[in-house]
Amino acid sequence: MLKQRWDTIGIWAVLLFMPAPILIVAAASFSHDGYIQFPAGELSLRWYGEFLTDARWLRALLVSLGLAIAGAVLSTAAAFLAALAVTRRQSAFTRYFEVAVMTPLLFPHAALGVAMLSLLMMIGGYGTFAGLLLVHCIITLPYAYRPISVSLRKLDREMEEASMSMGARNWYTFWHVTLPLVRPGIITALLFSFILSFDEVTVTMFLVGPFITTLPVETYSFIQESGTPVVAAISTVLVVITLLLVILLERLVGLEFFVEPDRK
Amino acid sequence: MSLTDQAFKKKMHGPGREVWGRVLLLAPAMVLLGLFCVSVVQLIASSFIEEGRLSLSLYTDFFSRADYRDIFLRTIRVSMLVAALCVLLGYPVAYAMWRYKGNRSHLMILIILPWLVSIVVRTYGWMVILGPKGLINEFLAWAGLVERPVRMMFNTTGVVVGLVHILIPFMIISILSVMLHLDRRLEEASASLGARSYHTFFRVTLPLTVPGIITGTMLVYLMSTGAIVTPVLLGGVRDRMMGTQMYQEVIQTFNFQKASMLAFLLLLAGLAVVLPLQMLERKLSRFMDQRGS
């Protein structure tokens, strides 16, 4: 009885606490003054108007979307190819590789930001789209690698063997047997790295230049400069894009991946 | 070697091509990892070189200044506090989610969506809640409880509140993923042998979920030491953290060497906590395997 009540309280705490700041920003974005007031002020869409008519924001939005799409595709492709090579044959090298590919996760983001800045200073690409893209690929690679390697490990090799023993060519087997079976892993990797890249700010803020910036970084600088409530409208747009992708992920493959155990 | 590998090998005409195939498959990821390694080596090296010579002066300068020491220690202190609060608040949530009978997927969205939304957005949310013209102060003023706005941000309190909310999903997800792969029968066995429910919890469930707590603590601590956006926006200029300082060195004074030195210190501060925790986790799992078998 008592336990049941605690469970309910716990659930309600999650329901209220976790999305609260996001919901409050969304509510503020529709108010005329951009702040929540008691009693409620008048409603307006003026902040959305300001967002959509300012080239500064639209350019940053386009950069963010382009970066997230290209970054997700490239790092998922790199992760998929590597996972194919590694999960097929276990050796000392592959074990080192699996540890190495996860190492960037042990880096505090601020340190990662400085490291990436020193990299771009050395090889060129500071303040360019290509430079940002390279860095986003480096930081999303571990997130793309994990779901793919999990689904490749779960893959029943006998399915491939059956296909090949019935005379199917390698490419046919790959395209019609292997690929469909690891599709959940690939979709998770794509969407997960898209979201991470689209919302990334701590590393990216070291790398943006005067000619290129992303929407989260531009929003951050804007909050520091003046911070008119147009921020609330932009935030709401960022939340809606993330929400749509999370729902897509849930519908396509489910969210169970996030609570998969680390080791088998 | 399995049947497929043999067939694969035969079709690829000999072992040489197969090895090259694997190298080609690994190439893109290896390039990315290689560049990452280069950047880390460059970072560490540049923090030890001054005017072309090997030198520790950046480090000795740093530790000889009281305000810098404060920043370093504050970062570690705040991160430990944030990690501890995330355990205390996150564990019951994970526990409730684990026992939830309905569709867990809906609860998962409530954790995962805020987790994936940009840190800027979530921090701004807390500014709207805690700020001098924010939700809480507007409410208190409207209710006639306070004369002047209560100061809830631009201090360490604001930073801790923001970081706990931003990082707690890491903790909840780490603990929940351990719980979901627990054998429910262990709890039932304990209960059927007459153990009280709190006894079952403290003697069975909690010890078995310690690995989840350890993983979550590592992640939260690391993320917290490396945070910039939340300490700047909610902490203001006074109570700075390492991330804030590094960003200032780069953006305002263009002092990359100093920023590299700070980054390396941050890395060491992270490893100093993460490596012992990892060792503990490994020991624990070996211990439980022995007890289990």
mmCIF file of N, CA, C and O in Angstrom, chain B residues 81-145:
data_model
loop_
_atom_site.group_PDB
_atom_site.id
_atom_site.type_symbol
_atom_site.label_atom_id
_atom_site.label_comp_id
_atom_site.label_asym_id
_atom_site.label_seq_id
_atom_site.Cartn_x
_atom_site.Cartn_y
_atom_site.Cartn_z
ATOM 1 N N LEU B 81 28.623 17.337 -6.011
ATOM 2 C CA LEU B 81 27.298 17.601 -5.442
ATOM 3 C C LEU B 81 26.211 17.245 -6.451
ATOM 4 O O LEU B 81 25.211 16.592 -6.118
ATOM 5 N N VAL B 82 26.416 17.659 -7.706
ATOM 6 C CA VAL B 82 25.427 17.377 -8.750
ATOM 7 C C VAL B 82 25.259 15.865 -8.919
ATOM 8 O O VAL B 82 24.137 15.356 -8.978
ATOM 9 N N ALA B 83 26.408 15.141 -8.927
ATOM 10 C CA ALA B 83 26.327 13.690 -9.094
ATOM 11 C C ALA B 83 25.583 13.057 -7.918
ATOM 12 O O ALA B 83 24.723 12.179 -8.119
ATOM 13 N N ALA B 84 25.870 13.528 -6.695
ATOM 14 C CA ALA B 84 25.198 12.963 -5.516
ATOM 15 C C ALA B 84 23.695 13.236 -5.570
ATOM 16 O O ALA B 84 22.875 12.345 -5.319
ATOM 17 N N LEU B 85 23.322 14.468 -5.926
ATOM 18 C CA LEU B 85 21.894 14.798 -6.015
ATOM 19 C C LEU B 85 21.209 13.973 -7.097
ATOM 20 O O LEU B 85 20.066 13.547 -6.946
ATOM 21 N N CYS B 86 21.931 13.740 -8.208
ATOM 22 C CA CYS B 86 21.338 12.947 -9.286
ATOM 23 C C CYS B 86 21.080 11.513 -8.814
ATOM 24 O O CYS B 86 20.077 10.920 -9.186
ATOM 25 N N VAL B 87 21.988 10.960 -7.987
ATOM 26 C CA VAL B 87 21.741 9.614 -7.451
ATOM 27 C C VAL B 87 20.510 9.643 -6.559
ATOM 28 O O VAL B 87 19.589 8.830 -6.718
ATOM 29 N N LEU B 88 20.468 10.615 -5.628
ATOM 30 C CA LEU B 88 19.374 10.663 -4.658
ATOM 31 C C LEU B 88 18.020 10.862 -5.333
ATOM 32 O O LEU B 88 17.032 10.250 -4.946
ATOM 33 N N LEU B 89 17.987 11.736 -6.341
ATOM 34 C CA LEU B 89 16.710 12.017 -7.004
ATOM 35 C C LEU B 89 16.422 11.010 -8.112
ATOM 36 O O LEU B 89 15.270 10.664 -8.367
ATOM 37 N N GLY B 90 17.473 10.558 -8.768
ATOM 38 C CA GLY B 90 17.272 9.706 -9.945
ATOM 39 C C GLY B 90 16.920 8.277 -9.593
ATOM 40 O O GLY B 90 16.159 7.635 -10.309
ATOM 41 N N TYR B 91 17.481 7.778 -8.472
ATOM 42 C CA TYR B 91 17.232 6.379 -8.138
ATOM 43 C C TYR B 91 15.739 6.087 -7.919
ATOM 44 O O TYR B 91 15.203 5.149 -8.529
ATOM 45 N N PRO B 92 15.053 6.891 -7.087
ATOM 46 C CA PRO B 92 13.618 6.613 -6.909
ATOM 47 C C PRO B 92 12.834 6.691 -8.224
ATOM 48 O O PRO B 92 11.909 5.916 -8.433
ATOM 49 N N VAL B 93 13.240 7.616 -9.085
ATOM 50 C CA VAL B 93 12.529 7.747 -10.366
ATOM 51 C C VAL B 93 12.726 6.485 -11.203
ATOM 52 O O VAL B 93 11.769 5.917 -11.741
ATOM 53 N N ALA B 94 13.992 6.024 -11.287
ATOM 54 C CA ALA B 94 14.264 4.810 -12.053
ATOM 55 C C ALA B 94 13.503 3.634 -11.448
ATOM 56 O O ALA B 94 12.921 2.813 -12.163
ATOM 57 N N TYR B 95 13.475 3.597 -10.111
ATOM 58 C CA TYR B 95 12.789 2.501 -9.414
ATOM 59 C C TYR B 95 11.296 2.517 -9.741
ATOM 60 O O TYR B 95 10.706 1.488 -10.065
ATOM 61 N N ALA B 96 10.707 3.715 -9.686
ATOM 62 C CA ALA B 96 9.276 3.830 -9.989
ATOM 63 C C ALA B 96 8.996 3.443 -11.438
ATOM 64 O O ALA B 96 8.006 2.781 -11.738
ATOM 65 N N MET B 97 9.900 3.841 -12.343
ATOM 66 C CA MET B 97 9.693 3.506 -13.758
ATOM 67 C C MET B 97 9.800 2.004 -13.979
ATOM 68 O O MET B 97 9.101 1.420 -14.786
ATOM 69 N N TRP B 98 10.724 1.395 -13.242
ATOM 70 C CA TRP B 98 10.938 -0.044 -13.373
ATOM 71 C C TRP B 98 9.683 -0.805 -12.952
ATOM 72 O O TRP B 98 9.273 -1.772 -13.577
ATOM 73 N N ARG B 99 9.042 -0.325 -11.865
ATOM 74 C CA ARG B 99 7.886 -1.036 -11.336
ATOM 75 C C ARG B 99 6.589 -0.619 -12.007
ATOM 76 O O ARG B 99 5.536 -1.170 -11.705
ATOM 77 N N TYR B 100 6.675 0.396 -12.856
ATOM 78 C CA TYR B 100 5.465 0.912 -13.504
ATOM 79 C C TYR B 100 4.809 -0.173 -14.345
ATOM 80 O O TYR B 100 5.461 -0.829 -15.153
ATOM 81 N N LYS B 101 3.502 -0.328 -14.139
ATOM 82 C CA LYS B 101 2.815 -1.437 -14.806
ATOM 83 C C LYS B 101 2.364 -1.069 -16.214
ATOM 84 O O LYS B 101 2.213 -1.925 -17.065
ATOM 85 N N GLY B 102 2.095 0.218 -16.436
ATOM 86 C CA GLY B 102 1.529 0.633 -17.721
ATOM 87 C C GLY B 102 2.569 0.658 -18.836
ATOM 88 O O GLY B 102 3.577 -0.022 -18.767
ATOM 89 N N ASN B 103 2.327 1.467 -19.828
ATOM 90 C CA ASN B 103 3.210 1.560 -20.976
ATOM 91 C C ASN B 103 4.444 2.383 -20.615
ATOM 92 O O ASN B 103 4.384 3.603 -20.494
ATOM 93 N N ARG B 104 5.582 1.690 -20.428
ATOM 94 C CA ARG B 104 6.781 2.382 -19.981
ATOM 95 C C ARG B 104 7.326 3.336 -21.051
ATOM 96 O O ARG B 104 7.987 4.316 -20.753
ATOM 97 N N SER B 105 7.006 3.015 -22.285
ATOM 98 C CA SER B 105 7.486 3.812 -23.406
ATOM 99 C C SER B 105 7.101 5.294 -23.271
ATOM 100 O O SER B 105 7.882 6.180 -23.607
ATOM 101 N N HIS B 106 5.885 5.555 -22.745
ATOM 102 C CA HIS B 106 5.461 6.941 -22.592
ATOM 103 C C HIS B 106 6.305 7.663 -21.543
ATOM 104 O O HIS B 106 6.663 8.827 -21.711
ATOM 105 N N LEU B 107 6.633 6.946 -20.458
ATOM 106 C CA LEU B 107 7.499 7.547 -19.441
ATOM 107 C C LEU B 107 8.892 7.784 -20.005
ATOM 108 O O LEU B 107 9.530 8.790 -19.709
ATOM 109 N N MET B 108 9.346 6.836 -20.831
ATOM 110 C CA MET B 108 10.678 6.973 -21.434
ATOM 111 C C MET B 108 10.767 8.248 -22.248
ATOM 112 O O MET B 108 11.780 8.940 -22.215
ATOM 113 N N ILE B 109 9.706 8.568 -22.977
ATOM 114 C CA ILE B 109 9.734 9.797 -23.780
ATOM 115 C C ILE B 109 9.908 11.012 -22.868
ATOM 116 O O ILE B 109 10.650 11.934 -23.186
ATOM 117 N N LEU B 110 9.260 10.980 -21.697
ATOM 118 C CA LEU B 110 9.358 12.109 -20.769
ATOM 119 C C LEU B 110 10.781 12.290 -20.230
ATOM 120 O O LEU B 110 11.149 13.366 -19.787
ATOM 121 N N ILE B 111 11.564 11.214 -20.217
ATOM 122 C CA ILE B 111 12.949 11.332 -19.776
ATOM 123 C C ILE B 111 13.850 11.669 -20.966
ATOM 124 O O ILE B 111 14.734 12.514 -20.879
ATOM 125 N N ILE B 112 13.605 10.980 -22.088
ATOM 126 C CA ILE B 112 14.526 11.079 -23.212
ATOM 127 C C ILE B 112 14.360 12.399 -23.973
ATOM 128 O O ILE B 112 15.341 12.997 -24.396
ATOM 129 N N LEU B 113 13.142 12.885 -24.090
ATOM 130 C CA LEU B 113 12.965 14.156 -24.808
ATOM 131 C C LEU B 113 13.719 15.306 -24.129
ATOM 132 O O LEU B 113 14.548 15.953 -24.763
ATOM 133 N N PRO B 114 13.491 15.543 -22.824
ATOM 134 C CA PRO B 114 14.257 16.628 -22.190
ATOM 135 C C PRO B 114 15.766 16.388 -22.261
ATOM 136 O O PRO B 114 16.539 17.331 -22.383
ATOM 137 N N TRP B 115 16.164 15.128 -22.235
ATOM 138 C CA TRP B 115 17.584 14.776 -22.277
ATOM 139 C C TRP B 115 18.201 15.189 -23.611
ATOM 140 O O TRP B 115 19.346 15.629 -23.674
ATOM 141 N N LEU B 116 17.430 15.055 -24.693
ATOM 142 C CA LEU B 116 17.980 15.325 -26.014
ATOM 143 C C LEU B 116 17.791 16.770 -26.470
ATOM 144 O O LEU B 116 18.429 17.210 -27.416
ATOM 145 N N VAL B 117 16.907 17.500 -25.789
ATOM 146 C CA VAL B 117 16.717 18.907 -26.159
ATOM 147 C C VAL B 117 17.987 19.685 -25.815
ATOM 148 O O VAL B 117 18.648 19.404 -24.819
ATOM 149 N N SER B 118 18.321 20.662 -26.645
ATOM 150 C CA SER B 118 19.582 21.388 -26.468
ATOM 151 C C SER B 118 19.743 21.957 -25.059
ATOM 152 O O SER B 118 18.791 22.442 -24.454
ATOM 153 N N ILE B 119 20.977 21.883 -24.562
ATOM 154 C CA ILE B 119 21.296 22.404 -23.234
ATOM 155 C C ILE B 119 20.934 23.887 -23.128
ATOM 156 O O ILE B 119 20.483 24.356 -22.088
ATOM 157 N N VAL B 120 21.090 24.613 -24.237
ATOM 158 C CA VAL B 120 20.754 26.044 -24.234
ATOM 159 C C VAL B 120 19.286 26.234 -23.891
ATOM 160 O O VAL B 120 18.927 27.080 -23.064
ATOM 161 N N VAL B 121 18.439 25.406 -24.507
ATOM 162 C CA VAL B 121 16.997 25.532 -24.295
ATOM 163 C C VAL B 121 16.642 25.215 -22.846
ATOM 164 O O VAL B 121 15.889 25.944 -22.191
ATOM 165 N N ARG B 122 17.226 24.131 -22.326
ATOM 166 C CA ARG B 122 16.880 23.735 -20.959
ATOM 167 C C ARG B 122 17.396 24.752 -19.954
ATOM 168 O O ARG B 122 16.725 25.067 -18.973
ATOM 169 N N THR B 123 18.598 25.293 -20.197
ATOM 170 C CA THR B 123 19.122 26.313 -19.294
ATOM 171 C C THR B 123 18.262 27.576 -19.349
ATOM 172 O O THR B 123 17.954 28.178 -18.324
ATOM 173 N N TYR B 124 17.851 27.938 -20.568
ATOM 174 C CA TYR B 124 16.974 29.108 -20.706
ATOM 175 C C TYR B 124 15.671 28.884 -19.940
ATOM 176 O O TYR B 124 15.150 29.811 -19.297
ATOM 177 N N GLY B 125 15.174 27.643 -19.997
ATOM 178 C CA GLY B 125 13.971 27.299 -19.242
ATOM 179 C C GLY B 125 14.151 27.614 -17.761
ATOM 180 O O GLY B 125 13.268 28.198 -17.125
ATOM 181 N N TRP B 126 15.319 27.268 -17.225
ATOM 182 C CA TRP B 126 15.552 27.561 -15.806
ATOM 183 C C TRP B 126 15.722 29.047 -15.562
ATOM 184 O O TRP B 126 15.394 29.548 -14.483
ATOM 185 N N MET B 127 16.234 29.793 -16.562
ATOM 186 C CA MET B 127 16.300 31.250 -16.398
ATOM 187 C C MET B 127 14.889 31.825 -16.306
ATOM 188 O O MET B 127 14.621 32.739 -15.516
ATOM 189 N N VAL B 128 13.976 31.278 -17.134
ATOM 190 C CA VAL B 128 12.594 31.755 -17.116
ATOM 191 C C VAL B 128 11.917 31.392 -15.790
ATOM 192 O O VAL B 128 11.052 32.106 -15.310
ATOM 193 N N ILE B 129 12.344 30.289 -15.174
ATOM 194 C CA ILE B 129 11.733 29.882 -13.913
ATOM 195 C C ILE B 129 12.347 30.632 -12.719
ATOM 196 O O ILE B 129 11.652 31.151 -11.857
ATOM 197 N N LEU B 130 13.700 30.709 -12.696
ATOM 198 C CA LEU B 130 14.385 31.204 -11.496
ATOM 199 C C LEU B 130 14.726 32.689 -11.531
ATOM 200 O O LEU B 130 15.085 33.260 -10.499
ATOM 201 N N GLY B 131 14.657 33.301 -12.698
ATOM 202 C CA GLY B 131 15.132 34.672 -12.866
ATOM 203 C C GLY B 131 14.378 35.684 -12.022
ATOM 204 O O GLY B 131 13.327 35.384 -11.451
ATOM 205 N N PRO B 132 14.942 36.915 -11.941
ATOM 206 C CA PRO B 132 14.291 37.953 -11.141
ATOM 207 C C PRO B 132 12.878 38.292 -11.646
ATOM 208 O O PRO B 132 12.019 38.683 -10.856
ATOM 209 N N LYS B 133 12.658 38.131 -12.978
ATOM 210 C CA LYS B 133 11.299 38.324 -13.500
ATOM 211 C C LYS B 133 10.695 36.967 -13.873
ATOM 212 O O LYS B 133 9.821 36.870 -14.712
ATOM 213 N N GLY B 134 11.213 35.907 -13.243
ATOM 214 C CA GLY B 134 10.822 34.568 -13.629
ATOM 215 C C GLY B 134 9.543 34.080 -12.989
ATOM 216 O O GLY B 134 8.903 34.791 -12.208
ATOM 217 N N LEU B 135 9.208 32.854 -13.326
ATOM 218 C CA LEU B 135 7.951 32.252 -12.901
ATOM 219 C C LEU B 135 7.775 32.289 -11.384
ATOM 220 O O LEU B 135 6.756 32.760 -10.876
ATOM 221 N N ILE B 136 8.788 31.848 -10.643
ATOM 222 C CA ILE B 136 8.638 31.738 -9.192
ATOM 223 C C ILE B 136 8.507 33.123 -8.564
ATOM 224 O O ILE B 136 7.618 33.364 -7.743
ATOM 225 N N ASN B 137 9.375 34.061 -9.005
ATOM 226 C CA ASN B 137 9.312 35.395 -8.422
ATOM 227 C C ASN B 137 8.025 36.130 -8.772
ATOM 228 O O ASN B 137 7.465 36.840 -7.939
ATOM 229 N N GLU B 138 7.552 35.946 -10.008
ATOM 230 C CA GLU B 138 6.288 36.579 -10.400
ATOM 231 C C GLU B 138 5.147 36.039 -9.534
ATOM 232 O O GLU B 138 4.275 36.785 -9.091
ATOM 233 N N PHE B 139 5.217 34.716 -9.304
ATOM 234 C CA PHE B 139 4.164 34.099 -8.500
ATOM 235 C C PHE B 139 4.211 34.622 -7.062
ATOM 236 O O PHE B 139 3.183 35.002 -6.497
ATOM 237 N N LEU B 140 5.421 34.672 -6.495
ATOM 238 C CA LEU B 140 5.567 35.128 -5.111
ATOM 239 C C LEU B 140 5.110 36.579 -4.984
ATOM 240 O O LEU B 140 4.445 36.955 -4.008
ATOM 241 N N ALA B 141 5.458 37.404 -5.968
ATOM 242 C CA ALA B 141 5.058 38.811 -5.922
ATOM 243 C C ALA B 141 3.537 38.930 -6.028
ATOM 244 O O ALA B 141 2.895 39.696 -5.308
ATOM 245 N N TRP B 142 2.963 38.131 -6.908
ATOM 246 C CA TRP B 142 1.511 38.172 -7.126
ATOM 247 C C TRP B 142 0.767 37.732 -5.864
ATOM 248 O O TRP B 142 -0.245 38.301 -5.488
ATOM 249 N N ALA B 143 1.332 36.704 -5.192
ATOM 250 C CA ALA B 143 0.709 36.205 -3.977
ATOM 251 C C ALA B 143 1.008 37.128 -2.792
ATOM 252 O O ALA B 143 0.520 36.896 -1.693
ATOM 253 N N GLY B 144 1.836 38.158 -3.003
ATOM 254 C CA GLY B 144 2.145 39.108 -1.949
ATOM 255 C C GLY B 144 3.078 38.575 -0.879
ATOM 256 O O GLY B 144 3.084 39.048 0.247
ATOM 257 N N LEU B 145 3.844 37.549 -1.231
ATOM 258 C CA LEU B 145 4.716 36.930 -0.236
ATOM 259 C C LEU B 145 6.063 37.633 -0.111
ATOM 260 O O LEU B 145 6.699 37.587 0.932
#
